[in-house]
Each structure stands twice: as C-alpha cells, then as structure tokens.
CSV table of C-alpha atoms in Angstrom, one decimal:
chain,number,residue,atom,x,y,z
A,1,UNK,CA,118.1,141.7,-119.2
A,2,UNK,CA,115.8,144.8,-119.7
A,3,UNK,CA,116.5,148.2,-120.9
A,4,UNK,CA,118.7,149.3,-117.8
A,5,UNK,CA,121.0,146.8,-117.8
A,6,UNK,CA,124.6,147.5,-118.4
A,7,UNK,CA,128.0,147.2,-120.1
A,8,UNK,CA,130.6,148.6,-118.2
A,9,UNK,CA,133.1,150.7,-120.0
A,10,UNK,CA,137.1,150.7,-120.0
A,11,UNK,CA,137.1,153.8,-117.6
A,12,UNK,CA,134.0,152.1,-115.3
A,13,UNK,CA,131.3,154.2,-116.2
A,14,UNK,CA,128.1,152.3,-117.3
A,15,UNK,CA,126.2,152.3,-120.2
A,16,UNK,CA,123.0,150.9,-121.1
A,17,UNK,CA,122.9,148.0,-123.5
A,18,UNK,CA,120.9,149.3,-125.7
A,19,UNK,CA,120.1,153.2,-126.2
A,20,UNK,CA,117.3,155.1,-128.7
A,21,UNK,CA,119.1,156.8,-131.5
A,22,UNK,CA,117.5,160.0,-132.9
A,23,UNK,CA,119.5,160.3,-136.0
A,24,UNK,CA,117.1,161.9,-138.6
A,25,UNK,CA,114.2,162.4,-136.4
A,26,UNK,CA,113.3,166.3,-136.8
A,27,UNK,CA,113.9,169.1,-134.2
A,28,UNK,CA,110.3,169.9,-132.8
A,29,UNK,CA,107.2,167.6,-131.8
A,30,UNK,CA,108.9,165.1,-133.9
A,31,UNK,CA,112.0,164.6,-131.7
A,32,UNK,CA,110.3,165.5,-128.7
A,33,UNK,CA,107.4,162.9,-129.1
A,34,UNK,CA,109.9,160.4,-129.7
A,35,UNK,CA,112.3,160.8,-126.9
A,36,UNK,CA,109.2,161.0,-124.6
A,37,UNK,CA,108.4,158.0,-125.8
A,38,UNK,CA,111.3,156.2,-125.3
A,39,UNK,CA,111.6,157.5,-122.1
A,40,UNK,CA,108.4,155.9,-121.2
A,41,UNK,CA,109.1,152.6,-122.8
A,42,UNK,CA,111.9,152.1,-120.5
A,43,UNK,CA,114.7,153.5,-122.2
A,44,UNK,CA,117.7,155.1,-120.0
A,45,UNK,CA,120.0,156.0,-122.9
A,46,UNK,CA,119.4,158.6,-125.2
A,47,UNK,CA,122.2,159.0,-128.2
A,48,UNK,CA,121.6,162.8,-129.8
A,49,UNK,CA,124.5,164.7,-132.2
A,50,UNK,CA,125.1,168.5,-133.1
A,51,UNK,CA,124.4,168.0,-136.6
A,52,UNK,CA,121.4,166.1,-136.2
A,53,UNK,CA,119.5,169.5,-135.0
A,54,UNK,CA,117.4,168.3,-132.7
A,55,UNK,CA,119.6,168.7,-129.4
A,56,UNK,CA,116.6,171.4,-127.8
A,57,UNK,CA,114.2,168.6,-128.5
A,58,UNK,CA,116.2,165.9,-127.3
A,59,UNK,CA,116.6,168.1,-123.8
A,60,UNK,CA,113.1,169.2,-123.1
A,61,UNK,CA,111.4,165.6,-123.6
A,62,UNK,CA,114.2,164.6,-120.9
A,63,UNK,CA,113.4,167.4,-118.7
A,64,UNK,CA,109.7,167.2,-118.9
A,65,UNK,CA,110.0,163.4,-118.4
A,66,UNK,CA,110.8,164.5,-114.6
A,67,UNK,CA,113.4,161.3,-114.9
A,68,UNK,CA,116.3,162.1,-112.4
A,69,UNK,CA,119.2,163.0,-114.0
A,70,UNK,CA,121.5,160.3,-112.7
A,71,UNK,CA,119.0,157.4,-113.6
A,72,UNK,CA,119.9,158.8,-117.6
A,73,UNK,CA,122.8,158.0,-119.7
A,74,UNK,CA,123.1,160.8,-122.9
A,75,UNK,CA,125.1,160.7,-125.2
A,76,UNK,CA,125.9,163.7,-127.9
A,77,UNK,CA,129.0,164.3,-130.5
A,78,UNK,CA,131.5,166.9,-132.3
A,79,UNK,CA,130.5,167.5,-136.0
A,80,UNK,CA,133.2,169.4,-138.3
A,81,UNK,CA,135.0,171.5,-135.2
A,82,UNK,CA,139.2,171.6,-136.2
A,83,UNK,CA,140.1,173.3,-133.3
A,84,UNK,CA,140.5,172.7,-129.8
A,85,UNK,CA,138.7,176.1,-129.3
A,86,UNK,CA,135.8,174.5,-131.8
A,87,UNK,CA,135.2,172.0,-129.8
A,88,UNK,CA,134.9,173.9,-126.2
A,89,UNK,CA,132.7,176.1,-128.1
A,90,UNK,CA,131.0,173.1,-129.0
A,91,UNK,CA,130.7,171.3,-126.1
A,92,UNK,CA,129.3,174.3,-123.8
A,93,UNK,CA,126.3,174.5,-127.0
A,94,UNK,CA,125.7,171.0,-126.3
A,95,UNK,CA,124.9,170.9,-122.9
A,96,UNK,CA,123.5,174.4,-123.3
A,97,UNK,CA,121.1,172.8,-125.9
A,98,UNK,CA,120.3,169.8,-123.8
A,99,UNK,CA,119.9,172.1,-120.6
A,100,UNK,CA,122.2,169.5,-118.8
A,101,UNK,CA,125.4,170.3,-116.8
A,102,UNK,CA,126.7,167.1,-118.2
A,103,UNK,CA,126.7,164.3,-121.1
A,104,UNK,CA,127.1,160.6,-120.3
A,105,UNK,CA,129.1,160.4,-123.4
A,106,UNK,CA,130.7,162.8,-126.3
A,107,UNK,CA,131.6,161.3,-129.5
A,108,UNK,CA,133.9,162.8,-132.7
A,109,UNK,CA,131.5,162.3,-134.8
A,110,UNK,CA,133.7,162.0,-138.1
A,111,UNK,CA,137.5,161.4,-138.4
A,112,UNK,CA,138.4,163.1,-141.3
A,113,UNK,CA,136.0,166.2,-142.3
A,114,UNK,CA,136.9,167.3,-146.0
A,115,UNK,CA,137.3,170.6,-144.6
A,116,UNK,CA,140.9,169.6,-142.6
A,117,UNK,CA,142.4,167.0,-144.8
A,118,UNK,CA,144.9,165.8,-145.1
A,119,UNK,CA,145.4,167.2,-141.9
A,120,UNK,CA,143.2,165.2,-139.8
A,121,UNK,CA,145.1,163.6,-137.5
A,122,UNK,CA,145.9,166.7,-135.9
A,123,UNK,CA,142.8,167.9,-135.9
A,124,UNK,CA,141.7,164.7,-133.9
A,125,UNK,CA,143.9,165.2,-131.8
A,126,UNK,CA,143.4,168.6,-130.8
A,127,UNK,CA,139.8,168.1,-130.4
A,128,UNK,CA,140.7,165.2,-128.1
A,129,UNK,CA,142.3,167.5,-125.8
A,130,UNK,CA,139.7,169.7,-125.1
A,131,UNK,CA,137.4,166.4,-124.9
A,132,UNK,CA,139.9,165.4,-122.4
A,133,UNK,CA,140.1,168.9,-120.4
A,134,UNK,CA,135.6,169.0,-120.0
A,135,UNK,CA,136.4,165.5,-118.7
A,136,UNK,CA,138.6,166.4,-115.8
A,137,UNK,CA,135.9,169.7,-115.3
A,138,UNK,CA,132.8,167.4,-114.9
A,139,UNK,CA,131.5,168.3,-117.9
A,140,UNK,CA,131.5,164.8,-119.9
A,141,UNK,CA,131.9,160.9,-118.2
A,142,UNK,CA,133.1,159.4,-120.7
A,143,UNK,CA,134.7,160.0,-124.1
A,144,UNK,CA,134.9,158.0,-127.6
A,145,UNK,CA,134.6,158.3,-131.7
A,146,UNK,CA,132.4,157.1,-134.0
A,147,UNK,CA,133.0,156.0,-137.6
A,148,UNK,CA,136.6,155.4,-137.0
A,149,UNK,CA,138.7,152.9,-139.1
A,150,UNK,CA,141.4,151.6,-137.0
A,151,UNK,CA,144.2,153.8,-138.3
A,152,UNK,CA,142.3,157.0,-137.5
A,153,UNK,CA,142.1,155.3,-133.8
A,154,UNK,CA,145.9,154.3,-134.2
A,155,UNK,CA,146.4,158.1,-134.8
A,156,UNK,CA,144.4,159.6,-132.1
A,157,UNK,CA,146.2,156.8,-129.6
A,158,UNK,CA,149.7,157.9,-130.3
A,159,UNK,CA,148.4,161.6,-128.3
A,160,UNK,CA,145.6,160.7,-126.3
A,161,UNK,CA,145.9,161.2,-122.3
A,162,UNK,CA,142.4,159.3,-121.5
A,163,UNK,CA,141.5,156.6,-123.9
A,164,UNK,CA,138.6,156.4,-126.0
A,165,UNK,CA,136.0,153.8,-124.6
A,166,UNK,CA,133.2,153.5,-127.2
A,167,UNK,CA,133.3,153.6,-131.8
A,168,UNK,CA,129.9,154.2,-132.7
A,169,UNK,CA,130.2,152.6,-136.3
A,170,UNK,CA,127.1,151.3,-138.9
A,171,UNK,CA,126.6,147.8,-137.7
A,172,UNK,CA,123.9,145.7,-139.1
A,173,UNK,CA,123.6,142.2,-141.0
A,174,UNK,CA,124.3,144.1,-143.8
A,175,UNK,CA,126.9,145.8,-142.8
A,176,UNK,CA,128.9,143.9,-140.1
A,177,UNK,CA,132.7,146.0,-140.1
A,178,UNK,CA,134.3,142.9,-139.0
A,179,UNK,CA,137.6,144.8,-139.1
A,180,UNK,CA,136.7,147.7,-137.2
A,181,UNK,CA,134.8,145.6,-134.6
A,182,UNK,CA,137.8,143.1,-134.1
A,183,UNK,CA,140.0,146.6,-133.6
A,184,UNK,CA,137.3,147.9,-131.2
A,185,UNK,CA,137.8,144.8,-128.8
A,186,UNK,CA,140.9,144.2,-129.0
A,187,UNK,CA,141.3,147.9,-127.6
A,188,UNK,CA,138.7,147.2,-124.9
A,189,UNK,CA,136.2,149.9,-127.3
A,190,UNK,CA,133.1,149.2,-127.3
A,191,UNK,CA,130.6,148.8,-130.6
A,192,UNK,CA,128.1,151.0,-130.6
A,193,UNK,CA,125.9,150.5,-133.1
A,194,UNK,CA,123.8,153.2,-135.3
A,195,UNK,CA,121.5,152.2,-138.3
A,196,UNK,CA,121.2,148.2,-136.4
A,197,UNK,CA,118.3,147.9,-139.1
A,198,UNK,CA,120.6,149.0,-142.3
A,199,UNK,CA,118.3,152.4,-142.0
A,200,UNK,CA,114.8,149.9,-142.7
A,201,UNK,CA,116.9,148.0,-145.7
A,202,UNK,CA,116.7,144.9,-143.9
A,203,UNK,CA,113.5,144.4,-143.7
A,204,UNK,CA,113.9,143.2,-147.3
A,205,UNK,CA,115.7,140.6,-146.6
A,206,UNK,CA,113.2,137.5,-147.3
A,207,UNK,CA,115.2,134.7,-144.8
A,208,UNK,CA,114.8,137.1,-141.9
A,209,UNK,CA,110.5,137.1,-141.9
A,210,UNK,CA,111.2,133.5,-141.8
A,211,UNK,CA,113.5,133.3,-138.8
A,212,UNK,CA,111.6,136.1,-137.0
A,213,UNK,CA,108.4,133.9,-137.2
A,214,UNK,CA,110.4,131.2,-135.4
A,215,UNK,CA,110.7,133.2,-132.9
A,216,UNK,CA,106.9,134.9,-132.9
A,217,UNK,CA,109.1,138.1,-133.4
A,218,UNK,CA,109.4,140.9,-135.1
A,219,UNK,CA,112.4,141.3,-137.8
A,220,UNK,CA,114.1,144.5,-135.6
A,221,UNK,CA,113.4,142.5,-132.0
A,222,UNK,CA,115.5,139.3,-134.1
A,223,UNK,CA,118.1,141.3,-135.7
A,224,UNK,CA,118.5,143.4,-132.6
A,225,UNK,CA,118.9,140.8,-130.2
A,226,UNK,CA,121.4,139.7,-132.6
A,227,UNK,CA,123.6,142.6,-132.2
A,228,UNK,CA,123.3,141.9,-128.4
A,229,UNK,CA,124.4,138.2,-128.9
A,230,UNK,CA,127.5,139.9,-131.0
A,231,UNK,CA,128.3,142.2,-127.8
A,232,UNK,CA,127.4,145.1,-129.4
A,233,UNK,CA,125.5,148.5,-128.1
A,234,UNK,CA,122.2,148.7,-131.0
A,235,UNK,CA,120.6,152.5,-131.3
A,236,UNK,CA,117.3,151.7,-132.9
A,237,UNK,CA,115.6,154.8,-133.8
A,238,UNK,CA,112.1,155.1,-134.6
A,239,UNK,CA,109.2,158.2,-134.5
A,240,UNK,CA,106.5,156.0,-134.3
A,241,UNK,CA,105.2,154.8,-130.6
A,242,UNK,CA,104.5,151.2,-131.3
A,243,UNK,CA,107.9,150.6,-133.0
A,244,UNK,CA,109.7,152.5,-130.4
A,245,UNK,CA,108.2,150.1,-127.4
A,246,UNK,CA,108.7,146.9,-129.9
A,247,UNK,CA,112.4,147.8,-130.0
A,248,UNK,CA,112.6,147.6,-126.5
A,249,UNK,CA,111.0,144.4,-126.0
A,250,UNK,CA,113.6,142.2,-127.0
A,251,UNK,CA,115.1,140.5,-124.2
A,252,UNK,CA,112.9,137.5,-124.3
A,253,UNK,CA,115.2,136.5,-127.4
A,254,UNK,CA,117.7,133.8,-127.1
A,255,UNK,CA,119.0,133.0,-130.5
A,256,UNK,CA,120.8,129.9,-131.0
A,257,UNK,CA,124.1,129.5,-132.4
A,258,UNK,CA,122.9,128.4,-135.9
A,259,UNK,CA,120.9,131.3,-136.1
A,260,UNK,CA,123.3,133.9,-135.3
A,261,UNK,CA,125.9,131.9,-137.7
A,262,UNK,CA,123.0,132.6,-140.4
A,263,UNK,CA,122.0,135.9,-139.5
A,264,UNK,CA,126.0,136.6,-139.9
A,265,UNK,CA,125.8,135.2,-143.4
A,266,UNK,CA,124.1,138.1,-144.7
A,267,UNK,CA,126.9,140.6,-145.2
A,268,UNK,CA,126.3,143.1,-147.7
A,269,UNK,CA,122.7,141.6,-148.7
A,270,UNK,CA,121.4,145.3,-148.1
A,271,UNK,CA,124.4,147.7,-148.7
A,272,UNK,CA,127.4,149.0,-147.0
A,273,UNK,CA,128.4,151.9,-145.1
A,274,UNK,CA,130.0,155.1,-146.3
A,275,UNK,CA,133.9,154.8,-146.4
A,276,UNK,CA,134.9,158.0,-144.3
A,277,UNK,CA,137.9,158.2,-146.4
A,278,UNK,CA,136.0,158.9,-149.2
A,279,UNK,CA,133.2,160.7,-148.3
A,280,UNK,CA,133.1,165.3,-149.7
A,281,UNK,CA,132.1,166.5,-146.6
C-alpha cells in the first residue's frame, strides 16, 4: 500500500486510506505549510472543517501544489447550520473558501448542536437534504456524518434519499467506540478516524515504546498501521514536516495478530471521547 491507495465507498467513489487531518492547525502559514507538506509527502486526501478556520489555507496550499484536481480527494463539513438554507449557504462558503468547484466529501460535523435540541433529528434531516440536492448538482461526491451514535444515524436513515457512506468518529487505542464502529459496518459506513493518536495522549502509554521498538517504529507509524489492520480511515494531523512524512511512512507495517489483540487492550488507558449527547455547544 502507499498513500494513494483506496477504500472504495458504498456509493463507489474512492477514498484514500489514509488522509492528513488539519483539525487545530491555525489559518495562515501554519495551515498552509502543513498542507504543502502533506501534499509533498505523498498525501492525496486532505480532511478540512468550517469551524476549524483554516479552509483559505487549506485551498491555496492545494492550489499552489499545482496537483490536478482529480488526483485529490477533500474532504470538509457543516458546523452548527439548522436549516436547509444554512447549509446551502454553507456549502457554496466552502467551496468558495477552498477555491474548488467541488469537495470529495461533506460531513455534518455534529448531530445534536445545543442550539436545536431537542429538535435534532429534524435538523439532521433537513440539512441532509440540501447535502443531497449539491450532490445531484455536482457540487459534493460523496456525503457522510461524523460523531454520530447509532441512533442519530437511525434517525437520519428513516429520511435520507442517498445514504451516508463515511462516520468520522474519535478512534484511537484509547478510545476504540466499539459500538459505533460495529454500527458503521454493519451499515456498509466507513470509520474515519480523527485524533488516531488520542490528540498526542498516547504517547504515554509505556507498552507502546516497547512494541514500536519491535518494529524499529515509531509509536504513530505502530498505532496507525493499527487502525489500518482494524479497517479504519486514520487522519493524523501534524504541523511539523518530519512528523507529517513519518505518518505517511507506514505501510512497511505488518502487525501480527497478538499485537493488534494487545494494542486493542488498551481501551481507555488515555481517555475517552466527548459524549455528543452531553456536550453545551
């Protein structure tokens, strides 16, 4: 495998295996410098958010990478929008942001704002629509959700025309949402996921320096081939060059079965992720 290799989604469309995530990488050189970077380690999949600010960023490093346009998959999502109207609005800002005529991917980003509880359901669905309607204008490939719990995806199924194909959800060996990820496959969903280092926390996990020495690894290059071995789409994120090509350079990585059993073990040695349900925003 390398870093253009594919999963094939529900609808067909193809995604690359693994993507660079820019959460919390800052508008400007920062974002820029990193996305260039990425671009030139090898990376084809880019996964970028409203809320995370830095969609001008995340467009001009593409643009000025002089990659062509079809050889790029880009993913961004719908922050707080409750309205189909919000989210046509917020789609055109998108793309105008990115300077693209089209994402590879749009996400809802959250399932239940605070803003339109207990109402959220319809909300979803509303927003859905209009995801739906940029779909059948050209404007998006392919649509999903991301941190969904299965009965915000059983609500959104009862009204949605075009199923979604991906949940980007916290995964990590911290953090593992068995639940969720048995939900996601047996809806033919695929896992995308964010924070696949528990945001750096799992790098204090003593047993993993061990195992990545084994392998004359870094901890991220194990711990991310383990989310490959699990079938799941990582998003490292990183600013710093080095780390960004060392992310990428994982394919040489053939964990055995005992190894992924023990990397598995390690549920909630480094925290969990936010319940949506519970979160005030």
């Amino acid at each position: 495998m390398t870093l253009t290799d594919t999963y094939t989604l529900a609808n067909g469309v193809k995604i690359p295996k693994v993507g660079f995530g820019t959460w919390q990488s800052k508008d400007g050189a920062e974002a820029y410098n990193a996305v260039k970077w990425a671009l030139e380690a090898g990376y084809r999949h880019i996964d970028t958010a409203a809320v995370y600010g830095n969609e001008d960023s995340v467009g001009k490093a593409i643009k000025d990478s002089g990659i062509a346009r079809e050889e790029l998959f880009v993913t961004t999502k719908l922050w707080l929008g409750a309205t189909a109207d919000d989210a046509r609005t917020a789609i055109d800002e998108s793309l105008a942001k990115l300077g693209l005529d089209y994402v590879d991917l749009y996400l809802i980003h959250w399932p239940n704002p605070l803003p339109t509880r207990p109402n959220n359901a319809a909300r979803n669905s509303a927003v859905w629509k209009a995801m739906e309607e940029a779909v059948k204008a050209g404007k998006i490939r392919a649509i999903g959700v991301s941190n969904f719990h299965a009965h915000h995806l059983d609500d959104l199924l009862k009204t949605a025309e075009i199923k979604p194909v991906v949940n980007q959800i916290m995964v990590n060996p911290s953090d593992q949402q068995e639940d969720i990820v048995t939900y996601n496959k047996a809806h033919d969903i695929l896992t995308e996921a964010y924070s696949p280092l528990g945001t750096g926390k799992i790098f204090g996990i003593e047993a993993l320096k061990d195992l990545a020495a084994k392998y004359n690894k870094a901890v991220a290059q194990v711990v991310l081939a383990w989310s490959l071995a699990k079938g799941y789409l990582p998003l490292p994120k990183s600013v710093t060059q080095s780390r960004i090509v060392e992310n990428g350079a994982i394919f040489d990585i053939d964990l055995t079965a005992e190894d992924i059993k023990f990397i598995d073990s390690l549920h909630g040695s480094a925290g969990l992720a936010t319940n949506p349900d519970e979160t005030q925003f």
